[in-house]
Amino acid sequence: MKQLENKKTLYSGVQPSGNITIGNYIGAIRQFTLLSDQYNCLFCVVDLHALTVRQIPAELRRNTLELFALYIAAGLDPQKNIIYCQSHVPEHAELTWILNCFTYMGELSRMTQFKDKSARNQDNLNAGLFTYPVLMASDILLYQTSLVPVGEDQRQHLEITRDIAERFNNIYGNVFVVPEAYIPKETSKILSLSDPLRKMSKSEPDGAVFLLDNADDIRRKIRRAVTDSDAEIRIDIENKPGVSNLLQIYSAFSGESTDEAIGRFEGQGYGQLKKAVSDAVIAGVEPIQKRYQELIADKGMLHQQMMNNAERARQIAARTLRKVYKKVGLYQG
Ligand code: AQP
């Protein structure tokens, strides 16, 4: 990364907690590709975050390399950007301890993702699930990040990150850049195809289209997408979440605005809309899948790139951590 270029820093991450959905792609990875030229960017495979939910070790390892390859296949250059794996940079965990001591139980217990995930993981209500936002704050603050592109579900975590940074800065001077969230309205919450009142999620495969799904599966899943009984094609998230969601997916993959899309589908039925959405998604994912297959065929090369990028990330992270240790009074010799 050309740190010398006078650009601000952009940071974001995706968990290797399952197969990557088109929701992760539209809400996050595609946004990264659109912004990457304007910023010094770091894109992380946040494997430590994934441990908050029990993972099968072999799958976690596979998903980690797969996500790293998908970032590149989606168009993010690992020379121009720093693309790396969170656990390869121990400063994330180290800063998390410090920031834990500047975060209040009350603010963590207000996090809606904690409430949601703890309801779904009653048998594993671990402390990591509770302190997840502190690890996320560390990810972002270690790199003096200005902008964090995320989906709507992460808005609250960005707010707490800002609160922690400001709290710390108020005590110790300007140690951290206070980051802004970047959450484009139309793409920030892609909904489940089977239950359009919920967001599409990796951990809820029913209702998700995966970036690596084949064309037949994509068509089948979209054909079955829940819509409504009236036949009008328009955006109305409240009353027509399923149809609105299909229009947003279409728009993200076709490049047409949702207004243009509404004009295009005027007078047509849901069957035609679904076919057009499938065509657009398939055309959009095919080149990514092709590039992904080439990349994953050379795991040695991927591994090497991952290690090189971790080293580049560590150099930046270590600078911030040193400063933090010094500020809080840890004896550094
Ligand atoms: N449905 C979505 N629409 C738009 N953006 C989304 N994101 C996730 N789902 C959608 C965004 O993708 C980025 C990476 O998400 P994550 O891996 O950190 O975890 P998550 O938000 O919890 O995503 P999932 O897919 O729902 O994972 P699981 O099932 O493991 O919890 C984030 O920027 C997120 O906002």
Coordinates of N, CA and C in Angstrom, one line a residue, residues 31-199:
Q31 N -18.7 -2.7 -2.5 CA -18.5 -1.3 -2.1 C -16.9 -1.1 -2.0
F32 N -16.2 -2.1 -1.5 CA -14.8 -2.0 -1.3 C -14.1 -1.7 -2.7
T33 N -14.6 -2.5 -3.7 CA -14.0 -2.3 -5.0 C -14.3 -1.0 -5.6
L34 N -15.5 -0.4 -5.3 CA -15.8 0.9 -5.8 C -15.1 2.0 -5.1
L35 N -14.6 1.8 -3.9 CA -13.9 2.9 -3.1 C -12.4 2.7 -3.1
S36 N -11.9 1.6 -3.6 CA -10.5 1.3 -3.2 C -9.5 2.2 -3.8
D37 N -9.8 2.8 -5.0 CA -8.8 3.7 -5.6 C -8.6 5.0 -4.8
Q38 N -9.7 5.4 -4.1 CA -9.6 6.7 -3.4 C -9.0 6.7 -2.0
Y39 N -8.7 5.5 -1.5 CA -8.2 5.4 -0.1 C -7.0 4.4 -0.1
N40 N -6.2 4.5 1.0 CA -5.3 3.4 1.4 C -6.2 2.4 2.1
C41 N -6.3 1.2 1.5 CA -7.3 0.3 2.0 C -6.7 -1.0 2.7
L42 N -7.4 -1.4 3.7 CA -7.1 -2.7 4.4 C -8.4 -3.5 4.4
F43 N -8.3 -4.7 3.9 CA -9.5 -5.6 3.9 C -9.1 -6.8 4.7
C44 N -9.9 -7.1 5.7 CA -9.5 -8.2 6.6 C -10.4 -9.4 6.6
V45 N -9.8 -10.6 6.7 CA -10.6 -11.8 6.9 C -10.7 -11.9 8.4
V46 N -11.8 -11.6 9.0 CA -11.8 -11.5 10.5 C -12.2 -12.8 11.2
D47 N -11.1 -13.6 11.2 CA -11.3 -15.0 11.7 C -11.5 -15.0 13.2
L48 N -10.9 -14.1 13.9 CA -11.1 -14.1 15.4 C -12.6 -13.8 15.7
H49 N -13.2 -12.9 14.9 CA -14.6 -12.6 15.1 C -15.5 -13.9 14.9
A50 N -15.1 -14.7 13.9 CA -15.9 -15.9 13.6 C -15.9 -16.8 14.8
L51 N -14.9 -16.8 15.7 CA -14.9 -17.8 16.8 C -16.0 -17.5 17.8
T52 N -16.6 -16.4 17.7 CA -17.7 -16.1 18.7 C -18.9 -17.0 18.6
V53 N -18.9 -17.7 17.4 CA -19.9 -18.7 17.2 C -19.1 -20.0 16.9
R54 N -19.5 -21.1 17.5 CA -18.6 -22.3 17.3 C -18.4 -22.7 15.9
Q55 N -17.2 -22.9 15.5 CA -16.8 -23.2 14.1 C -16.2 -24.6 14.0
I56 N -16.4 -25.3 12.9 CA -15.7 -26.5 12.7 C -14.3 -26.1 12.2
P57 N -13.2 -26.5 12.9 CA -11.9 -26.0 12.6 C -11.5 -26.1 11.1
A58 N -11.7 -27.3 10.5 CA -11.3 -27.5 9.1 C -12.0 -26.5 8.2
E59 N -13.3 -26.3 8.5 CA -14.1 -25.4 7.7 C -13.7 -24.0 7.8
L60 N -13.3 -23.6 9.1 CA -12.9 -22.2 9.3 C -11.6 -22.0 8.5
R61 N -10.7 -22.9 8.5 CA -9.4 -22.8 7.8 C -9.8 -22.6 6.3
R62 N -10.7 -23.5 5.8 CA -11.0 -23.5 4.4 C -11.7 -22.1 4.0
N63 N -12.6 -21.7 4.8 CA -13.4 -20.5 4.6 C -12.5 -19.3 4.6
T64 N -11.4 -19.4 5.4 CA -10.5 -18.2 5.5 C -9.7 -18.0 4.2
L65 N -9.2 -19.1 3.7 CA -8.5 -19.0 2.4 C -9.4 -18.6 1.3
E66 N -10.6 -19.2 1.3 CA -11.6 -19.0 0.3 C -12.0 -17.5 0.3
L67 N -12.2 -16.9 1.4 CA -12.6 -15.5 1.5 C -11.4 -14.6 1.0
F68 N -10.2 -15.0 1.4 CA -9.1 -14.2 0.9 C -9.0 -14.2 -0.6
A69 N -9.3 -15.4 -1.2 CA -9.3 -15.5 -2.7 C -10.4 -14.8 -3.3
L70 N -11.6 -14.8 -2.6 CA -12.8 -14.1 -3.1 C -12.6 -12.5 -3.1
Y71 N -11.9 -12.0 -2.1 CA -11.6 -10.6 -2.1 C -10.8 -10.2 -3.4
I72 N -9.8 -11.1 -3.7 CA -9.0 -10.8 -4.9 C -9.8 -11.0 -6.2
A73 N -10.6 -12.1 -6.2 CA -11.4 -12.4 -7.4 C -12.4 -11.4 -7.6
A74 N -12.9 -10.7 -6.6 CA -13.9 -9.6 -6.8 C -13.2 -8.3 -7.3
G75 N -11.9 -8.3 -7.4 CA -11.3 -7.2 -8.0 C -10.4 -6.4 -7.1
L76 N -10.1 -6.9 -5.9 CA -9.2 -6.1 -5.0 C -7.8 -6.6 -5.1
D77 N -6.9 -5.7 -5.5 CA -5.5 -6.1 -5.8 C -4.7 -6.2 -4.5
P78 N -4.1 -7.3 -4.2 CA -3.4 -7.5 -2.9 C -2.0 -6.7 -2.9
Q79 N -1.7 -6.1 -4.0 CA -0.5 -5.3 -4.0 C -0.8 -3.9 -3.6
K80 N -2.0 -3.4 -4.2 CA -2.4 -2.0 -4.0 C -3.1 -1.9 -2.6
N81 N -3.8 -2.9 -2.2 CA -4.5 -2.9 -0.9 C -3.8 -3.9 0.0
I82 N -4.1 -3.7 1.3 CA -3.6 -4.8 2.3 C -4.8 -5.7 2.6
I83 N -4.6 -6.9 2.1 CA -5.7 -7.9 2.3 C -5.1 -9.0 3.2
Y84 N -5.6 -9.2 4.4 CA -4.9 -10.1 5.3 C -5.9 -10.7 6.3
C85 N -5.3 -11.6 7.1 CA -6.2 -12.4 8.0 C -5.9 -11.8 9.4
Q86 N -7.0 -11.6 10.2 CA -6.9 -10.9 11.5 C -6.0 -11.6 12.5
S87 N -6.0 -12.9 12.6 CA -5.3 -13.6 13.6 C -3.8 -13.6 13.3
H88 N -3.4 -13.2 12.0 CA -2.0 -13.1 11.7 C -1.3 -11.8 12.2
V89 N -2.2 -10.9 12.8 CA -1.7 -9.7 13.3 C -2.1 -9.6 14.8
P90 N -1.2 -10.1 15.7 CA -1.6 -10.2 17.1 C -2.0 -8.9 17.8
E91 N -1.6 -7.8 17.2 CA -2.0 -6.5 17.7 C -3.5 -6.3 17.9
H92 N -4.3 -7.0 17.1 CA -5.7 -6.8 17.2 C -6.2 -7.3 18.6
A93 N -5.7 -8.5 18.9 CA -6.1 -9.0 20.2 C -5.5 -8.2 21.4
E94 N -4.3 -7.7 21.2 CA -3.6 -6.9 22.2 C -4.4 -5.6 22.5
L95 N -4.7 -4.9 21.4 CA -5.4 -3.7 21.6 C -6.8 -3.9 22.2
T96 N -7.4 -5.0 21.8 CA -8.7 -5.3 22.4 C -8.7 -5.4 23.9
W97 N -7.6 -5.9 24.5 CA -7.6 -6.0 26.0 C -7.6 -4.5 26.5
I98 N -6.8 -3.7 25.9 CA -6.7 -2.3 26.4 C -8.1 -1.6 26.3
L99 N -8.7 -1.8 25.1 CA -10.0 -1.1 24.9 C -11.1 -1.7 25.7
N100 N -11.0 -3.0 26.0 CA -12.0 -3.6 26.9 C -12.1 -2.8 28.2
C101 N -10.9 -2.2 28.6 CA -10.9 -1.4 29.9 C -11.4 0.0 29.7
F102 N -11.8 0.3 28.5 CA -12.4 1.6 28.2 C -13.8 1.5 27.6
T103 N -14.4 0.3 27.8 CA -15.7 0.1 27.3 C -16.6 -0.4 28.4
Y104 N -17.9 0.1 28.4 CA -18.7 -0.2 29.5 C -19.7 -1.3 29.2
M105 N -19.9 -2.1 30.3 CA -20.9 -3.2 30.1 C -22.2 -2.8 29.6
G106 N -22.7 -1.6 30.1 CA -24.0 -1.1 29.7 C -24.1 -0.8 28.2
E107 N -23.0 -0.3 27.6 CA -23.1 0.0 26.2 C -23.0 -1.2 25.4
L108 N -22.2 -2.2 25.9 CA -22.2 -3.5 25.1 C -23.5 -4.2 25.2
S109 N -24.2 -4.1 26.3 CA -25.4 -4.9 26.4 C -26.6 -4.2 25.6
R110 N -26.3 -3.0 25.0 CA -27.3 -2.4 24.2 C -27.2 -2.9 22.7
M111 N -26.2 -3.6 22.4 CA -25.9 -3.9 21.0 C -26.9 -4.9 20.4
T112 N -27.6 -4.6 19.4 CA -28.7 -5.4 18.9 C -28.1 -6.7 18.3
Q113 N -26.9 -6.7 17.7 CA -26.4 -7.9 17.2 C -26.1 -8.9 18.3
F114 N -25.7 -8.4 19.5 CA -25.4 -9.3 20.6 C -26.8 -9.9 21.0
K115 N -27.8 -9.1 21.1 CA -29.1 -9.7 21.5 C -29.6 -10.7 20.5
D116 N -29.4 -10.4 19.2 CA -29.9 -11.4 18.1 C -29.0 -12.6 18.2
K117 N -27.7 -12.5 18.2 CA -26.9 -13.7 18.1 C -27.0 -14.5 19.4
S118 N -27.2 -13.8 20.6 CA -27.3 -14.6 21.8 C -28.6 -15.4 21.8
A119 N -29.6 -14.8 21.2 CA -30.9 -15.5 21.2 C -30.7 -16.8 20.3
R120 N -29.9 -16.7 19.2 CA -29.7 -17.8 18.3 C -28.7 -18.8 18.8
N121 N -27.9 -18.4 19.9 CA -26.8 -19.3 20.3 C -26.9 -19.5 21.9
Q122 N -28.1 -19.8 22.3 CA -28.3 -20.0 23.7 C -27.4 -21.0 24.4
D123 N -26.9 -22.0 23.6 CA -26.1 -23.0 24.2 C -24.6 -22.5 24.3
N124 N -24.3 -21.4 23.7 CA -22.9 -20.9 23.7 C -22.9 -19.4 23.9
L125 N -23.4 -18.9 25.0 CA -23.4 -17.5 25.3 C -22.1 -17.1 25.8
N126 N -21.1 -17.0 25.0 CA -19.7 -16.7 25.5 C -19.4 -15.2 25.6
A127 N -18.4 -14.9 26.3 CA -18.0 -13.5 26.5 C -17.6 -12.8 25.3
G128 N -17.0 -13.6 24.3 CA -16.6 -13.1 23.0 C -17.7 -12.5 22.2
L129 N -18.9 -13.1 22.3 CA -20.0 -12.6 21.6 C -20.4 -11.2 22.2
F130 N -20.2 -11.1 23.5 CA -20.5 -9.8 24.2 C -19.5 -8.7 23.8
T131 N -18.2 -9.1 23.8 CA -17.2 -8.1 23.6 C -16.8 -7.9 22.1
Y132 N -17.5 -8.6 21.2 CA -17.2 -8.5 19.8 C -17.0 -7.1 19.3
P133 N -17.8 -6.1 19.7 CA -17.6 -4.8 19.2 C -16.3 -4.2 19.6
V134 N -15.7 -4.6 20.7 CA -14.4 -4.1 21.1 C -13.3 -4.6 20.2
L135 N -13.4 -5.8 19.8 CA -12.5 -6.4 18.9 C -12.6 -5.6 17.5
M136 N -13.8 -5.3 17.2 CA -14.1 -4.6 15.9 C -13.5 -3.2 16.0
A137 N -13.7 -2.6 17.2 CA -13.1 -1.2 17.4 C -11.6 -1.3 17.2
S138 N -11.0 -2.3 17.8 CA -9.5 -2.5 17.7 C -9.1 -2.6 16.2
D139 N -9.8 -3.5 15.5 CA -9.5 -3.6 14.1 C -9.4 -2.3 13.4
I140 N -10.4 -1.5 13.6 CA -10.5 -0.2 12.9 C -9.5 0.8 13.4
L141 N -9.4 0.9 14.7 CA -8.6 2.0 15.3 C -7.1 1.8 15.1
L142 N -6.7 0.5 15.1 CA -5.2 0.2 14.9 C -4.6 0.8 13.6
Y143 N -5.5 1.0 12.6 CA -5.0 1.5 11.3 C -5.3 3.0 11.1
Q144 N -5.7 3.7 12.1 CA -6.0 5.1 12.0 C -7.0 5.3 10.8
T145 N -8.1 4.6 10.9 CA -9.0 4.5 9.8 C -10.0 5.7 9.7
S146 N -10.2 6.3 8.5 CA -11.2 7.3 8.4 C -12.6 6.8 8.0
L147 N -12.6 5.8 7.1 CA -13.9 5.4 6.6 C -14.0 3.8 6.7
V148 N -15.2 3.4 7.1 CA -15.5 2.0 7.2 C -16.8 1.6 6.5
P149 N -16.6 1.1 5.3 CA -17.8 0.7 4.5 C -18.4 -0.6 5.1
V150 N -19.6 -0.6 5.6 CA -20.3 -1.8 6.2 C -21.7 -1.8 5.8
G151 N -22.4 -2.9 6.1 CA -23.8 -3.0 6.0 C -24.5 -2.4 7.2
E152 N -25.8 -2.2 7.0 CA -26.6 -1.5 8.1 C -26.5 -2.2 9.4
D153 N -26.3 -3.6 9.4 CA -26.3 -4.3 10.7 C -25.0 -3.9 11.5
Q154 N -24.1 -3.2 10.9 CA -22.9 -2.9 11.7 C -22.9 -1.4 12.1
R155 N -23.9 -0.7 11.9 CA -24.0 0.7 12.2 C -23.7 1.0 13.7
Q156 N -24.4 0.2 14.5 CA -24.2 0.4 16.0 C -22.8 0.1 16.4
H157 N -22.1 -0.9 15.8 CA -20.8 -1.2 16.2 C -19.8 -0.1 15.8
L158 N -20.1 0.6 14.7 CA -19.3 1.8 14.3 C -19.5 2.9 15.3
E159 N -20.7 3.0 15.8 CA -21.0 4.1 16.8 C -20.2 3.8 18.0
I160 N -20.2 2.6 18.5 CA -19.5 2.3 19.7 C -18.0 2.5 19.5
T161 N -17.5 2.2 18.3 CA -16.1 2.4 18.0 C -15.7 3.8 18.1
R162 N -16.6 4.7 17.6 CA -16.4 6.1 17.7 C -16.4 6.6 19.1
D163 N -17.3 6.0 19.9 CA -17.4 6.4 21.3 C -16.1 6.0 22.1
I164 N -15.6 4.8 21.8 CA -14.4 4.3 22.5 C -13.2 5.2 22.1
A165 N -13.1 5.5 20.8 CA -12.0 6.3 20.3 C -12.0 7.7 20.9
E166 N -13.2 8.3 21.0 CA -13.3 9.7 21.5 C -13.0 9.7 23.0
R167 N -13.5 8.6 23.7 CA -13.2 8.5 25.2 C -11.7 8.4 25.4
F168 N -11.1 7.6 24.6 CA -9.6 7.4 24.8 C -8.9 8.7 24.5
N169 N -9.3 9.3 23.3 CA -8.6 10.6 22.9 C -8.8 11.7 24.0
N170 N -10.0 11.7 24.6 CA -10.2 12.7 25.6 C -9.3 12.6 26.8
I171 N -8.9 11.4 27.1 CA -8.0 11.2 28.2 C -6.6 11.4 27.8
Y172 N -6.2 10.8 26.7 CA -4.8 10.7 26.3 C -4.3 11.6 25.2
G173 N -5.2 12.4 24.7 CA -4.8 13.2 23.5 C -5.2 12.5 22.2
N174 N -4.8 13.1 21.1 CA -5.3 12.5 19.8 C -4.6 11.2 19.4
V175 N -4.9 10.1 20.0 CA -4.2 8.9 19.7 C -4.9 8.2 18.4
F176 N -6.2 8.2 18.4 CA -6.9 7.5 17.3 C -7.6 8.5 16.4
V177 N -7.6 8.2 15.1 CA -8.5 8.9 14.2 C -9.9 8.3 14.5
V178 N -10.9 9.2 14.5 CA -12.3 8.8 14.8 C -13.0 8.5 13.5
P179 N -13.3 7.2 13.2 CA -13.8 6.8 11.9 C -15.2 7.1 11.6
E180 N -15.5 7.2 10.3 CA -16.9 7.4 9.9 C -17.4 6.1 9.3
A181 N -18.7 5.8 9.4 CA -19.3 4.7 8.7 C -19.6 5.1 7.3
Y182 N -19.6 4.2 6.4 CA -20.1 4.4 5.0 C -21.1 3.3 4.7
I183 N -22.4 3.7 4.7 CA -23.5 2.8 4.6 C -24.5 3.2 3.6
P184 N -24.2 2.9 2.3 CA -25.1 3.4 1.2 C -26.5 2.8 1.4
K185 N -27.5 3.6 1.4 CA -28.9 3.2 1.7 C -29.4 2.0 1.0
E186 N -29.2 2.0 -0.3 CA -29.9 1.0 -1.1 C -29.3 -0.4 -1.0
T187 N -28.0 -0.5 -0.7 CA -27.3 -1.8 -0.7 C -26.9 -2.3 0.7
S188 N -27.4 -1.6 1.7 CA -26.8 -1.9 3.0 C -27.6 -3.0 3.7
K189 N -28.7 -3.4 3.2 CA -29.4 -4.5 3.9 C -30.1 -5.4 2.8
I190 N -29.4 -6.4 2.3 CA -30.0 -7.3 1.4 C -30.8 -8.3 2.2
L191 N -32.0 -8.6 1.9 CA -32.8 -9.4 2.7 C -32.8 -10.9 2.3
S192 N -33.2 -11.7 3.3 CA -33.3 -13.2 3.0 C -34.4 -13.4 1.9
L193 N -34.1 -14.3 1.0 CA -35.1 -14.6 0.0 C -36.3 -15.4 0.5
S194 N -36.0 -16.2 1.6 CA -37.1 -17.0 2.1 C -37.9 -16.3 3.2
D195 N -37.3 -15.3 3.9 CA -37.9 -14.5 4.9 C -37.5 -13.0 4.8
P196 N -38.1 -12.3 3.9 CA -37.6 -10.9 3.6 C -37.8 -9.9 4.8
L197 N -38.2 -10.5 6.0 CA -38.2 -9.6 7.1 C -36.8 -9.6 7.8
R198 N -36.0 -10.6 7.4 CA -34.7 -10.8 8.0 C -33.6 -10.5 7.0
K199 N -32.4 -10.2 7.4 CA -31.3 -9.9 6.4 C -30.8 -11.3 5.9

